[in-house]
Amino acid sequence: MRKLSLLLVGCIMLFCIACDSEIEEGVWKSDLKKDVQLSTDFGTIILRLSDETPIHRNNFIKLVNQGVYDSVSFHRVIENFLIQTGDVATKPTGQISTEDSTALYYRIDAEFRPDLLHRRGALNAARMGDDQNPDRESDGTQFTIIQGRTYTDSTLALVENRINSWLAYNKVINKAENKTQLEELSGLMDKMDAIYEERLTADSLTIATIQKDIATIKTRFDSLTETELTTMELYRFPEAHREIYKTEGGAAHLDQNYTVFGQVISGMDVVDSIAGVATNPADKPIDDVRILSAKMIERR
């Protein structure tokens, strides 16, 4: 009888394995019905990924399965806004090579969805600004969890103006006639980043010249943006989203510009605790707060 029971268990296991399949490198069909568990220094956060953003969903699952997020720190924390992590360069010394770190710096296509908003607990893809990333592509590994705040009708009106300005600016820099100047601006900003990160040395006169050239191009683009705003169809929050932002809260100004690809379903108290830690002027926690491990778990 015991042998028969073991045989039946074995057959069931083989059947389950046979039903599963790798749909792309590092992502199994069964993963699509699972949640993500982040074990942090402050407790456990459970994330549910959105099927409406399959590129981001599958990319995140792959990184979790590969152990990429194990030991990374929350390197940017702003209370009443968000907590950001996923930069593999924040792993403890020796846990990742320079070669691996470079290979993990990539972008993926944006996936803006009208019904996915930056409500409290939203999982959001970090990205470079439009001047260096006009397609608004997401960073391959870095993500944020929204803590946010609540809004009123008047503050939401201000946010709509901000969103529309960003959308108009993006339209301007993506126009064919502005391509050359955008490339120039992007190159100048890359130089400033290299100087800031000490990958490039420059004297004060050179830095001042670069900053002046950036300001000149930005002023022209800002002027064109004002004109674009008078002709484009303006974005307005759906009523359902307005109610969520007025009651639950979030980071409404990020809508339409950053990809939301999941939601915290458990552990917002942990997010609040991380968001409340002491930080330096660059918003980096003074004492490291890390994701100890990340793994796929059965959905409850």
CSV table of C-alpha atoms in Angstrom, one decimal:
chain,number,residue,atom,x,y,z
A,1,MET,CA,0.0,0.0,0.0
A,2,ARG,CA,2.9,2.4,0.9
A,3,LYS,CA,4.6,1.6,-2.4
A,4,LEU,CA,1.3,2.4,-4.3
A,5,SER,CA,1.0,5.7,-2.4
A,6,LEU,CA,4.6,6.7,-3.3
A,7,LEU,CA,4.0,5.7,-6.9
A,8,LEU,CA,0.9,7.9,-7.1
A,9,VAL,CA,2.7,10.9,-5.5
A,10,GLY,CA,5.5,10.4,-8.0
A,11,CYS,CA,3.1,10.3,-10.9
A,12,ILE,CA,1.4,13.5,-9.7
A,13,MET,CA,4.7,15.3,-9.4
A,14,LEU,CA,5.8,14.2,-12.9
A,15,PHE,CA,2.4,15.4,-14.3
A,16,CYS,CA,2.8,18.8,-12.6
A,17,ILE,CA,6.4,19.1,-14.0
A,18,ALA,CA,5.2,18.2,-17.4
A,19,CYS,CA,2.5,20.8,-17.3
A,20,ASP,CA,5.1,23.5,-16.5
A,21,SER,CA,7.3,25.0,-19.1
A,22,GLU,CA,9.9,27.7,-19.5
A,23,ILE,CA,8.2,30.4,-21.5
A,24,GLU,CA,11.4,32.5,-21.8
A,25,GLU,CA,14.8,32.3,-20.2
A,26,GLY,CA,14.4,32.3,-16.4
A,27,VAL,CA,10.6,32.5,-16.4
A,28,TRP,CA,8.4,29.4,-16.0
A,29,LYS,CA,4.7,29.2,-16.8
A,30,SER,CA,3.9,28.5,-13.1
A,31,ASP,CA,5.7,31.7,-12.1
A,32,LEU,CA,2.9,33.7,-13.7
A,33,LYS,CA,0.4,32.6,-11.0
A,34,LYS,CA,2.8,33.3,-8.2
A,35,ASP,CA,3.6,36.4,-6.1
A,36,VAL,CA,7.0,37.8,-5.1
A,37,GLN,CA,8.3,37.8,-1.6
A,38,LEU,CA,10.9,40.4,-0.6
A,39,SER,CA,12.5,39.6,2.8
A,40,THR,CA,14.1,42.9,4.0
A,41,ASP,CA,15.9,44.1,7.1
A,42,PHE,CA,12.6,45.5,8.3
A,43,GLY,CA,10.3,42.6,7.4
A,44,THR,CA,8.5,41.0,4.5
A,45,ILE,CA,6.8,42.6,1.5
A,46,ILE,CA,4.6,40.6,-0.9
A,47,LEU,CA,4.2,41.9,-4.4
A,48,ARG,CA,1.7,40.9,-7.1
A,49,LEU,CA,2.9,41.5,-10.6
A,50,SER,CA,0.4,42.8,-13.3
A,51,ASP,CA,-0.4,40.6,-16.3
A,52,GLU,CA,-1.1,43.9,-18.2
A,53,THR,CA,2.6,44.6,-18.3
A,54,PRO,CA,4.1,41.3,-19.5
A,55,ILE,CA,7.5,42.7,-20.4
A,56,HIS,CA,8.1,44.1,-17.0
A,57,ARG,CA,6.4,41.1,-15.3
A,58,ASN,CA,8.6,38.6,-17.0
A,59,ASN,CA,11.8,40.6,-16.6
A,60,PHE,CA,11.1,41.0,-12.8
A,61,ILE,CA,10.4,37.3,-12.4
A,62,LYS,CA,13.7,36.4,-14.3
A,63,LEU,CA,15.7,38.7,-12.0
A,64,VAL,CA,14.1,37.2,-8.9
A,65,ASN,CA,14.7,33.7,-10.0
A,66,GLN,CA,18.4,34.5,-10.8
A,67,GLY,CA,18.9,36.0,-7.3
A,68,VAL,CA,19.7,39.4,-8.7
A,69,TYR,CA,17.8,41.2,-5.9
A,70,ASP,CA,19.4,39.3,-3.0
A,71,SER,CA,21.4,41.7,-0.8
A,72,VAL,CA,20.7,44.9,-2.8
A,73,SER,CA,20.0,48.0,-0.7
A,74,PHE,CA,17.3,50.6,-0.8
A,75,HIS,CA,19.5,53.4,-2.2
A,76,ARG,CA,16.9,56.2,-2.4
A,77,VAL,CA,14.3,56.8,0.2
A,78,ILE,CA,11.9,59.8,0.4
A,79,GLU,CA,9.2,59.7,3.1
A,80,ASN,CA,5.7,60.2,1.8
A,81,PHE,CA,6.9,59.5,-1.7
A,82,LEU,CA,8.7,56.2,-2.4
A,83,ILE,CA,11.5,53.8,-1.7
A,84,GLN,CA,13.8,52.7,-4.5
A,85,THR,CA,16.0,49.7,-4.9
A,86,GLY,CA,17.4,47.2,-7.5
A,87,ASP,CA,20.8,48.8,-8.2
A,88,VAL,CA,23.1,45.8,-8.3
A,89,ALA,CA,26.0,48.1,-7.6
A,90,THR,CA,24.7,48.4,-4.0
A,91,LYS,CA,25.4,44.7,-3.2
A,92,PRO,CA,28.1,44.2,-0.6
A,93,THR,CA,31.6,44.2,-2.0
A,94,GLY,CA,32.5,40.9,-3.7
A,95,GLN,CA,29.0,39.7,-4.3
A,96,ILE,CA,28.9,40.9,-7.9
A,97,SER,CA,31.6,41.5,-10.5
A,98,THR,CA,32.0,44.6,-12.5
A,99,GLU,CA,31.3,42.5,-15.6
A,100,ASP,CA,28.1,41.2,-14.2
A,101,SER,CA,27.1,44.7,-13.0
A,102,THR,CA,27.6,46.1,-16.5
A,103,ALA,CA,25.6,43.3,-18.1
A,104,LEU,CA,22.7,44.0,-15.8
A,105,TYR,CA,22.5,47.7,-16.9
A,106,TYR,CA,19.9,47.7,-19.7
A,107,ARG,CA,16.5,49.2,-20.5
A,108,ILE,CA,13.1,47.7,-21.4
A,109,ASP,CA,10.2,49.2,-23.3
A,110,ALA,CA,7.7,51.3,-21.4
A,111,GLU,CA,4.3,49.7,-20.8
A,112,PHE,CA,1.9,52.5,-19.8
A,113,ARG,CA,-1.6,51.2,-19.1
A,114,PRO,CA,-4.6,53.6,-18.4
A,115,ASP,CA,-5.9,51.6,-15.5
A,116,LEU,CA,-2.6,51.1,-13.7
A,117,LEU,CA,-1.9,54.1,-11.5
A,118,HIS,CA,0.6,55.2,-8.9
A,119,ARG,CA,-1.6,54.5,-5.9
A,120,ARG,CA,-0.2,53.7,-2.5
A,121,GLY,CA,1.8,50.4,-2.8
A,122,ALA,CA,2.3,50.6,-6.5
A,123,LEU,CA,5.3,48.9,-8.0
A,124,ASN,CA,6.9,51.3,-10.4
A,125,ALA,CA,9.9,51.0,-12.8
A,126,ALA,CA,12.6,53.6,-12.3
A,127,ARG,CA,14.1,55.2,-15.4
A,128,MET,CA,16.3,58.0,-16.8
A,129,GLY,CA,14.8,61.4,-17.5
A,130,ASP,CA,13.3,62.2,-21.0
A,131,ASP,CA,16.3,64.2,-22.1
A,132,GLN,CA,18.5,61.1,-22.1
A,133,ASN,CA,15.6,58.7,-22.6
A,134,PRO,CA,13.0,60.2,-24.9
A,135,ASP,CA,11.2,56.8,-25.3
A,136,ARG,CA,10.7,56.7,-21.5
A,137,GLU,CA,12.2,53.2,-21.3
A,138,SER,CA,12.4,51.5,-17.9
A,139,ASP,CA,15.6,50.6,-16.1
A,140,GLY,CA,16.2,46.9,-16.4
A,141,THR,CA,16.6,46.2,-12.6
A,142,GLN,CA,15.7,49.3,-10.6
A,143,PHE,CA,12.2,49.7,-9.2
A,144,THR,CA,10.3,51.8,-6.6
A,145,ILE,CA,7.5,51.1,-4.2
A,146,ILE,CA,5.1,54.0,-3.8
A,147,GLN,CA,4.3,55.2,-0.3
A,148,GLY,CA,2.9,58.6,-1.4
A,149,ARG,CA,0.4,61.0,0.2
A,150,THR,CA,-3.3,61.9,-0.2
A,151,TYR,CA,-4.6,64.7,-2.5
A,152,THR,CA,-7.4,67.2,-2.7
A,153,ASP,CA,-9.2,68.3,-5.9
A,154,SER,CA,-7.1,71.4,-6.0
A,155,THR,CA,-3.8,69.6,-5.6
A,156,LEU,CA,-4.9,67.1,-8.3
A,157,ALA,CA,-5.5,70.0,-10.6
A,158,LEU,CA,-2.0,71.1,-10.1
A,159,VAL,CA,-0.7,67.6,-10.7
A,160,GLU,CA,-2.7,67.4,-14.0
A,161,ASN,CA,-0.9,70.6,-15.1
A,162,ARG,CA,2.5,69.0,-14.3
A,163,ILE,CA,1.7,65.8,-16.1
A,164,ASN,CA,0.5,67.6,-19.2
A,165,SER,CA,3.7,69.7,-19.2
A,166,TRP,CA,5.8,66.5,-19.1
A,167,LEU,CA,3.7,64.9,-21.9
A,168,ALA,CA,4.0,68.1,-24.0
A,169,TYR,CA,7.8,68.2,-23.4
A,170,ASN,CA,8.1,64.6,-24.5
A,171,LYS,CA,6.2,65.3,-27.7
A,172,VAL,CA,8.5,68.2,-28.5
A,173,ILE,CA,11.8,66.3,-28.0
A,174,ASN,CA,10.5,63.4,-30.1
A,175,LYS,CA,9.7,65.6,-33.1
A,176,ALA,CA,12.0,64.9,-36.1
A,177,GLU,CA,13.0,68.6,-36.4
A,178,ASN,CA,14.4,68.5,-32.8
A,179,LYS,CA,16.4,65.3,-33.1
A,180,THR,CA,19.8,66.9,-33.6
A,181,GLN,CA,19.4,69.2,-30.6
A,182,LEU,CA,18.1,66.4,-28.4
A,183,GLU,CA,21.2,64.3,-29.2
A,184,GLU,CA,23.3,67.3,-28.3
A,185,LEU,CA,21.5,67.8,-25.1
A,186,SER,CA,21.7,64.1,-24.2
A,187,GLY,CA,25.4,64.1,-24.9
A,188,LEU,CA,26.0,67.2,-22.6
A,189,MET,CA,24.0,65.6,-19.8
A,190,ASP,CA,26.0,62.4,-20.2
A,191,LYS,CA,29.1,64.4,-19.7
A,192,MET,CA,27.7,66.1,-16.6
A,193,ASP,CA,26.8,62.7,-15.2
A,194,ALA,CA,30.3,61.4,-15.9
A,195,ILE,CA,31.8,64.4,-14.1
A,196,TYR,CA,29.5,64.0,-11.1
A,197,GLU,CA,30.4,60.3,-10.9
A,198,GLU,CA,34.1,61.2,-11.2
A,199,ARG,CA,34.5,59.2,-14.4
A,200,LEU,CA,35.5,62.3,-16.2
A,201,THR,CA,37.6,65.2,-14.9
A,202,ALA,CA,36.8,68.8,-15.9
A,203,ASP,CA,37.7,72.3,-14.6
A,204,SER,CA,35.2,74.8,-13.4
A,205,LEU,CA,35.2,76.7,-16.7
A,206,THR,CA,34.4,73.6,-18.7
A,207,ILE,CA,31.6,72.6,-16.3
A,208,ALA,CA,30.1,76.2,-16.5
A,209,THR,CA,30.2,76.0,-20.3
A,210,ILE,CA,28.4,72.6,-20.4
A,211,GLN,CA,25.7,73.9,-18.0
A,212,LYS,CA,25.2,77.0,-20.1
A,213,ASP,CA,24.8,74.9,-23.3
A,214,ILE,CA,22.3,72.7,-21.5
A,215,ALA,CA,20.3,75.7,-20.3
A,216,THR,CA,20.1,77.2,-23.8
A,217,ILE,CA,18.7,74.0,-25.3
A,218,LYS,CA,16.3,73.4,-22.4
A,219,THR,CA,15.0,77.0,-22.7
A,220,ARG,CA,14.2,76.4,-26.4
A,221,PHE,CA,12.5,73.1,-25.6
A,222,ASP,CA,10.5,74.7,-22.7
A,223,SER,CA,9.3,77.4,-25.1
A,224,LEU,CA,8.1,74.9,-27.6
A,225,THR,CA,6.4,72.9,-24.8
A,226,GLU,CA,4.3,76.0,-24.0
A,227,THR,CA,3.1,76.1,-27.6
A,228,GLU,CA,2.5,72.3,-27.7
A,229,LEU,CA,0.2,72.6,-24.6
A,230,THR,CA,-2.1,74.9,-26.5
A,231,THR,CA,-2.8,72.3,-29.2
A,232,MET,CA,-2.5,68.9,-27.6
A,233,GLU,CA,-5.3,66.9,-26.0
A,234,LEU,CA,-4.8,67.4,-22.2
A,235,TYR,CA,-4.8,64.5,-19.8
A,236,ARG,CA,-7.4,64.4,-17.0
A,237,PHE,CA,-7.6,61.9,-14.2
A,238,PRO,CA,-10.4,59.4,-14.5
A,239,GLU,CA,-12.9,60.0,-11.6
A,240,ALA,CA,-12.1,56.5,-10.1
A,241,HIS,CA,-8.4,57.5,-9.9
A,242,ARG,CA,-9.2,60.8,-8.3
A,243,GLU,CA,-11.1,59.1,-5.5
A,244,ILE,CA,-8.2,56.7,-4.9
A,245,TYR,CA,-5.7,59.5,-4.7
A,246,LYS,CA,-8.0,61.5,-2.4
A,247,THR,CA,-8.6,58.5,0.0
A,248,GLU,CA,-5.7,56.0,-0.3
A,249,GLY,CA,-3.1,58.4,-1.7
A,250,GLY,CA,-0.1,57.7,-3.9
A,251,ALA,CA,2.2,59.6,-6.2
A,252,ALA,CA,-0.3,61.0,-8.8
A,253,HIS,CA,2.3,63.1,-10.7
A,254,LEU,CA,4.1,60.0,-12.0
A,255,ASP,CA,1.0,58.8,-14.0
A,256,GLN,CA,1.4,58.6,-17.8
A,257,ASN,CA,5.2,59.0,-17.5
A,258,TYR,CA,6.4,55.9,-15.6
A,259,THR,CA,5.4,52.2,-15.9
A,260,VAL,CA,3.4,50.7,-13.1
A,261,PHE,CA,3.7,46.9,-13.1
A,262,GLY,CA,2.5,45.5,-9.8
A,263,GLN,CA,1.2,46.2,-6.3
A,264,VAL,CA,2.1,45.5,-2.7
A,265,ILE,CA,-0.6,43.1,-1.3
A,266,SER,CA,1.1,42.7,2.1
A,267,GLY,CA,3.7,44.5,4.0
A,268,MET,CA,2.9,48.2,3.5
A,269,ASP,CA,3.8,48.7,7.2
A,270,VAL,CA,7.3,47.5,6.2
A,271,VAL,CA,7.4,50.0,3.3
A,272,ASP,CA,6.4,52.8,5.8
A,273,SER,CA,9.1,51.8,8.2
A,274,ILE,CA,11.8,51.8,5.4
A,275,ALA,CA,10.5,55.2,4.2
A,276,GLY,CA,10.9,56.6,7.7
A,277,VAL,CA,14.6,55.9,8.1
A,278,ALA,CA,17.2,58.7,8.4
A,279,THR,CA,18.8,59.7,5.1
A,280,ASN,CA,21.6,61.9,3.9
A,281,PRO,CA,21.1,64.9,1.6
A,282,ALA,CA,21.1,62.6,-1.5
A,283,ASP,CA,18.1,60.6,0.0
A,284,LYS,CA,20.3,57.5,0.7
A,285,PRO,CA,19.7,55.8,4.0
A,286,ILE,CA,22.5,56.5,6.5
A,287,ASP,CA,22.4,52.9,7.6
A,288,ASP,CA,21.9,50.3,4.9
A,289,VAL,CA,18.5,48.7,4.5
A,290,ARG,CA,18.7,45.6,2.3
A,291,ILE,CA,16.5,43.1,0.5
A,292,LEU,CA,17.9,40.0,2.2
A,293,SER,CA,16.3,37.7,-0.4
A,294,ALA,CA,13.6,37.7,-3.1
A,295,LYS,CA,11.7,34.7,-4.3
A,296,MET,CA,8.6,33.5,-6.0
A,297,ILE,CA,5.9,32.1,-3.7
A,298,GLU,CA,2.6,30.4,-4.1
A,299,ARG,CA,-0.3,32.9,-4.4
A,300,ARG,CA,-2.5,32.8,-1.3
